[in-house]
Amino acid sequence: MIRAEHIFKSYLSQSVIDDFSYTFKSGQLNTVIGASGSGKTTLLRILLALEPPSAGKFYYDNQEIQDSESQGLNNIRQQTGVLFQGSALFDAMTVYQNVRFPLDLYSALSEQDKHQRTLECIARVMLDGNEQRLPSELSGGMKKRAALARAIVNKPLYLFCDEPNSGLDPITSAGIDELIAGITHELQTTTLLVTHDMNTVYSVADDIIFLHKGKLAWSGNSTGLEQQNLPELQKFIKIYKR
């Protein structure tokens, strides 16, 4: 669980996040949607402790995150996986080396256990047989799957996914969605996924959070999404539903 309480963020006089409070539940795919400039990326960066809020607090389970250099945050980061929008694979590393990298950085597992865990995660995202390929030899969807395997190799309690379907065709996107949803439910992670893709929202989202001009304008599930009458959300759905 990640809990945000009255988060504000402004740059100079420009408000970006305005009094955001929400509890992102564990074992659920918490999906954040909103138009460009609504504050989604800023919220993600704040909750990842990559930049501080101007005001407000947030907690990973019951631990308040205060100082980006604190030992507590270092421990949290070892329990956190991130799937970046651009995959962010190391170009000179193979799929195997990329996926194993967090284990070499953080884990006290034995060499054999690291090897086995790496292979298991590669197989979980259906990339077995591609362990020795470089990122330049992979398709866009394969890069996303390799990055997802790396994000889960430490068996994280918290998983952040930033526009995971960006640049992918609908069929590949659906496959990535199913992987993220399945992993979330298997590992019972607190998963926060930022997206514009309404197919993702309707097919796999458990909780939906709509940001508008930095405010939490609506939250609910896909059934409630069809029944709501918020003009800003209806406009967003009309533009991004395909």
Short mmCIF file of C-alpha atoms in Angstrom, two decimals:
data_model
loop_
_atom_site.label_atom_id
_atom_site.label_comp_id
_atom_site.label_asym_id
_atom_site.label_seq_id
_atom_site.Cartn_x
_atom_site.Cartn_y
_atom_site.Cartn_z
CA MET A 1 0.00 0.00 0.00
CA ILE A 2 1.12 3.54 -0.77
CA ARG A 3 -0.78 6.36 0.90
CA ALA A 4 -0.61 10.01 -0.18
CA GLU A 5 -1.93 12.72 2.13
CA HIS A 6 -2.58 16.26 0.90
CA ILE A 7 0.25 16.36 -1.63
CA PHE A 8 0.96 19.74 -3.20
CA LYS A 9 3.61 20.55 -5.79
CA SER A 10 4.33 23.86 -7.46
CA TYR A 11 7.12 25.27 -9.58
CA LEU A 12 7.53 28.98 -8.91
CA SER A 13 3.90 30.15 -8.98
CA GLN A 14 2.61 27.27 -11.12
CA SER A 15 0.59 24.64 -9.25
CA VAL A 16 1.15 21.13 -10.63
CA ILE A 17 -0.31 18.88 -7.90
CA ASP A 18 -3.13 20.36 -5.84
CA ASP A 19 -4.09 18.63 -2.56
CA PHE A 20 -3.81 15.03 -3.78
CA SER A 21 -4.81 12.32 -1.31
CA TYR A 22 -5.27 8.66 -2.18
CA THR A 23 -4.46 5.14 -1.00
CA PHE A 24 -3.00 2.88 -3.70
CA LYS A 25 -3.92 -0.65 -2.63
CA SER A 26 -1.65 -3.68 -2.68
CA GLY A 27 -2.48 -6.54 -5.02
CA GLN A 28 -4.31 -4.16 -7.34
CA LEU A 29 -3.46 -2.38 -10.57
CA ASN A 30 -3.91 1.29 -9.65
CA THR A 31 -4.13 3.18 -12.94
CA VAL A 32 -3.57 6.94 -13.14
CA ILE A 33 -5.01 8.68 -16.19
CA GLY A 34 -5.26 12.29 -17.29
CA ALA A 35 -4.42 14.60 -20.17
CA SER A 36 -0.90 15.87 -20.80
CA GLY A 37 -0.05 18.43 -18.15
CA SER A 38 -2.48 16.99 -15.61
CA GLY A 39 0.32 16.14 -13.17
CA LYS A 40 0.64 12.38 -13.71
CA THR A 41 4.40 12.32 -14.25
CA THR A 42 5.04 14.74 -11.40
CA LEU A 43 2.94 12.60 -9.05
CA LEU A 44 4.88 9.52 -10.12
CA ARG A 45 8.20 11.24 -9.46
CA ILE A 46 7.05 12.42 -6.03
CA LEU A 47 5.86 8.95 -5.01
CA LEU A 48 9.16 7.50 -6.23
CA ALA A 49 10.93 10.09 -4.03
CA LEU A 50 12.73 11.48 -7.07
CA GLU A 51 11.56 14.96 -6.13
CA PRO A 52 9.98 16.29 -2.93
CA PRO A 53 6.42 17.58 -2.64
CA SER A 54 5.96 21.24 -1.79
CA ALA A 55 3.68 20.09 1.02
CA GLY A 56 2.03 16.90 2.20
CA LYS A 57 3.15 13.42 3.17
CA PHE A 58 3.24 9.96 1.66
CA TYR A 59 3.79 6.52 3.13
CA TYR A 60 4.92 3.14 1.87
CA ASP A 61 2.74 0.93 4.03
CA ASN A 62 3.25 2.59 7.43
CA GLN A 63 6.63 4.18 6.75
CA GLU A 64 6.60 7.89 6.02
CA ILE A 65 9.02 8.91 3.28
CA GLN A 66 10.67 12.16 4.31
CA ASP A 67 14.30 12.36 3.20
CA SER A 68 15.50 11.21 -0.23
CA GLU A 69 18.82 10.24 1.36
CA SER A 70 17.42 8.36 4.35
CA GLN A 71 18.33 4.75 5.09
CA GLY A 72 14.64 3.92 5.22
CA LEU A 73 14.19 5.11 1.65
CA ASN A 74 17.20 3.09 0.52
CA ASN A 75 15.51 0.00 1.92
CA ILE A 76 12.25 0.91 0.19
CA ARG A 77 14.03 1.33 -3.14
CA GLN A 78 15.33 -2.21 -2.86
CA GLN A 79 11.68 -3.30 -2.66
CA THR A 80 10.57 -1.15 -5.61
CA GLY A 81 10.51 -2.00 -9.31
CA VAL A 82 10.17 0.58 -12.07
CA LEU A 83 9.17 0.04 -15.70
CA PHE A 84 10.29 3.21 -17.49
CA GLN A 85 8.49 4.62 -20.52
CA GLY A 86 11.53 4.12 -22.74
CA SER A 87 12.42 0.73 -21.19
CA ALA A 88 15.85 2.16 -20.16
CA LEU A 89 17.79 -1.01 -20.87
CA PHE A 90 21.58 -0.84 -20.87
CA ASP A 91 22.60 -0.98 -24.53
CA ALA A 92 25.85 -2.88 -23.95
CA MET A 93 24.23 -5.53 -21.73
CA THR A 94 22.40 -8.66 -22.85
CA VAL A 95 18.83 -9.37 -21.80
CA TYR A 96 20.19 -11.67 -19.09
CA GLN A 97 22.61 -9.03 -17.78
CA ASN A 98 19.95 -6.31 -17.80
CA VAL A 99 17.44 -8.42 -15.90
CA ARG A 100 20.02 -9.61 -13.37
CA PHE A 101 21.42 -6.11 -12.74
CA PRO A 102 19.20 -5.25 -9.69
CA LEU A 103 20.16 -8.54 -8.04
CA ASP A 104 23.85 -7.76 -8.39
CA LEU A 105 23.19 -4.27 -7.04
CA TYR A 106 20.99 -5.10 -4.05
CA SER A 107 20.55 -8.80 -3.38
CA ALA A 108 22.45 -11.05 -0.97
CA LEU A 109 21.32 -14.16 -2.84
CA SER A 110 23.92 -16.73 -3.85
CA GLU A 111 25.24 -16.73 -7.41
CA GLN A 112 23.16 -19.80 -8.22
CA ASP A 113 19.99 -18.26 -6.78
CA LYS A 114 20.59 -15.02 -8.70
CA HIS A 115 21.03 -17.01 -11.89
CA GLN A 116 17.88 -19.02 -11.27
CA ARG A 117 15.80 -15.96 -10.35
CA THR A 118 16.96 -14.15 -13.48
CA LEU A 119 15.99 -17.04 -15.74
CA GLU A 120 12.61 -17.37 -14.00
CA CYS A 121 11.79 -13.70 -14.59
CA ILE A 122 12.88 -13.86 -18.22
CA ALA A 123 10.61 -16.87 -18.69
CA ARG A 124 7.75 -15.14 -16.86
CA VAL A 125 7.68 -12.41 -19.52
CA MET A 126 8.05 -15.01 -22.30
CA LEU A 127 11.55 -14.02 -23.38
CA ASP A 128 13.26 -17.34 -22.68
CA GLY A 129 15.63 -18.12 -25.52
CA ASN A 130 16.59 -14.45 -25.85
CA GLU A 131 18.89 -14.23 -22.85
CA GLN A 132 22.03 -13.39 -24.85
CA ARG A 133 20.49 -10.86 -27.22
CA LEU A 134 21.28 -7.15 -26.95
CA PRO A 135 18.55 -4.49 -26.75
CA SER A 136 19.35 -3.43 -30.32
CA GLU A 137 18.29 -6.91 -31.45
CA LEU A 138 14.87 -6.70 -29.77
CA SER A 139 11.53 -5.33 -30.94
CA GLY A 140 9.82 -2.58 -28.94
CA GLY A 141 7.55 -5.07 -27.21
CA MET A 142 10.45 -7.36 -26.35
CA LYS A 143 12.34 -4.43 -24.83
CA LYS A 144 9.33 -3.64 -22.63
CA ARG A 145 9.12 -7.25 -21.51
CA ALA A 146 12.82 -7.35 -20.70
CA ALA A 147 12.44 -4.12 -18.71
CA LEU A 148 9.45 -5.61 -16.88
CA ALA A 149 11.46 -8.72 -16.00
CA ARG A 150 14.18 -6.47 -14.58
CA ALA A 151 11.56 -4.52 -12.60
CA ILE A 152 10.28 -7.66 -10.87
CA VAL A 153 13.52 -9.62 -10.40
CA ASN A 154 13.82 -8.45 -6.78
CA LYS A 155 10.20 -9.53 -6.10
CA PRO A 156 9.19 -5.94 -5.33
CA LEU A 157 6.46 -4.87 -2.96
CA TYR A 158 5.89 -1.75 -5.09
CA LEU A 159 5.82 -1.54 -8.89
CA PHE A 160 5.68 1.69 -10.92
CA CYS A 161 4.92 1.62 -14.66
CA ASP A 162 5.23 4.83 -16.68
CA GLU A 163 3.29 4.69 -19.97
CA PRO A 164 4.25 1.03 -20.57
CA ASN A 165 2.37 0.91 -23.89
CA SER A 166 3.96 3.99 -25.41
CA GLY A 167 4.93 3.31 -29.02
CA LEU A 168 3.45 -0.20 -29.12
CA ASP A 169 0.76 -1.60 -31.41
CA PRO A 170 -2.58 -2.64 -29.84
CA ILE A 171 -1.83 -6.38 -29.79
CA THR A 172 1.59 -5.93 -28.20
CA SER A 173 0.10 -3.41 -25.76
CA ALA A 174 -2.55 -5.89 -24.66
CA GLY A 175 0.16 -8.47 -23.99
CA ILE A 176 2.10 -6.03 -21.80
CA ASP A 177 -1.11 -5.14 -19.94
CA GLU A 178 -1.84 -8.79 -19.20
CA LEU A 179 1.70 -9.37 -17.95
CA ILE A 180 1.60 -6.38 -15.59
CA ALA A 181 -1.84 -7.31 -14.26
CA GLY A 182 -0.88 -10.96 -13.79
CA ILE A 183 2.36 -10.10 -12.00
CA THR A 184 0.54 -7.60 -9.78
CA HIS A 185 -1.93 -10.21 -8.62
CA GLU A 186 0.68 -12.99 -8.29
CA LEU A 187 3.16 -10.96 -6.26
CA GLN A 188 0.49 -8.83 -4.54
CA THR A 189 2.46 -5.71 -5.40
CA THR A 190 1.18 -2.19 -5.00
CA THR A 191 1.24 -1.30 -8.69
CA LEU A 192 0.86 2.25 -9.94
CA LEU A 193 0.51 2.54 -13.70
CA VAL A 194 0.38 5.85 -15.58
CA THR A 195 -1.24 5.65 -19.02
CA HIS A 196 -3.20 7.40 -21.77
CA ASP A 197 -4.36 4.06 -23.17
CA MET A 198 -8.04 3.53 -22.42
CA ASN A 199 -7.81 -0.08 -23.63
CA THR A 200 -5.49 -0.67 -20.67
CA VAL A 201 -7.93 1.03 -18.33
CA TYR A 202 -10.95 -0.99 -19.45
CA SER A 203 -9.18 -4.33 -19.71
CA VAL A 204 -6.95 -4.59 -16.63
CA ALA A 205 -7.32 -1.62 -14.24
CA ASP A 206 -8.60 -2.43 -10.76
CA ASP A 207 -8.65 1.16 -9.50
CA ILE A 208 -8.74 4.22 -11.78
CA ILE A 209 -7.54 7.65 -10.70
CA PHE A 210 -8.29 10.61 -13.00
CA LEU A 211 -6.16 13.73 -12.59
CA HIS A 212 -7.31 17.06 -13.98
CA LYS A 213 -5.17 20.17 -13.57
CA GLY A 214 -3.29 18.53 -10.71
CA LYS A 215 -6.41 17.56 -8.76
CA LEU A 216 -7.88 14.15 -8.08
CA ALA A 217 -11.06 14.72 -10.08
CA TRP A 218 -12.50 11.19 -10.02
CA SER A 219 -11.67 7.67 -8.87
CA GLY A 220 -13.42 4.35 -9.23
CA ASN A 221 -13.45 1.21 -11.38
CA SER A 222 -14.22 0.54 -15.04
CA THR A 223 -17.92 0.05 -14.32
CA GLY A 224 -18.11 3.41 -12.60
CA LEU A 225 -16.15 4.93 -15.45
CA GLU A 226 -19.03 4.18 -17.80
CA GLN A 227 -21.57 5.68 -15.41
CA GLN A 228 -19.81 8.91 -14.38
CA ASN A 229 -20.88 12.25 -15.83
CA LEU A 230 -17.79 14.39 -15.22
CA PRO A 231 -17.35 16.54 -18.37
CA GLU A 232 -13.54 16.60 -18.20
CA LEU A 233 -13.34 12.82 -17.86
CA GLN A 234 -15.88 12.21 -20.61
CA LYS A 235 -13.85 14.45 -22.92
CA PHE A 236 -10.65 12.57 -22.02
CA ILE A 237 -12.27 9.20 -22.73
CA LYS A 238 -13.62 10.42 -26.07
CA ILE A 239 -10.16 11.57 -27.16
CA TYR A 240 -8.13 8.58 -25.97
CA LYS A 241 -10.52 5.66 -26.39
CA ARG A 242 -9.74 3.79 -29.58
#
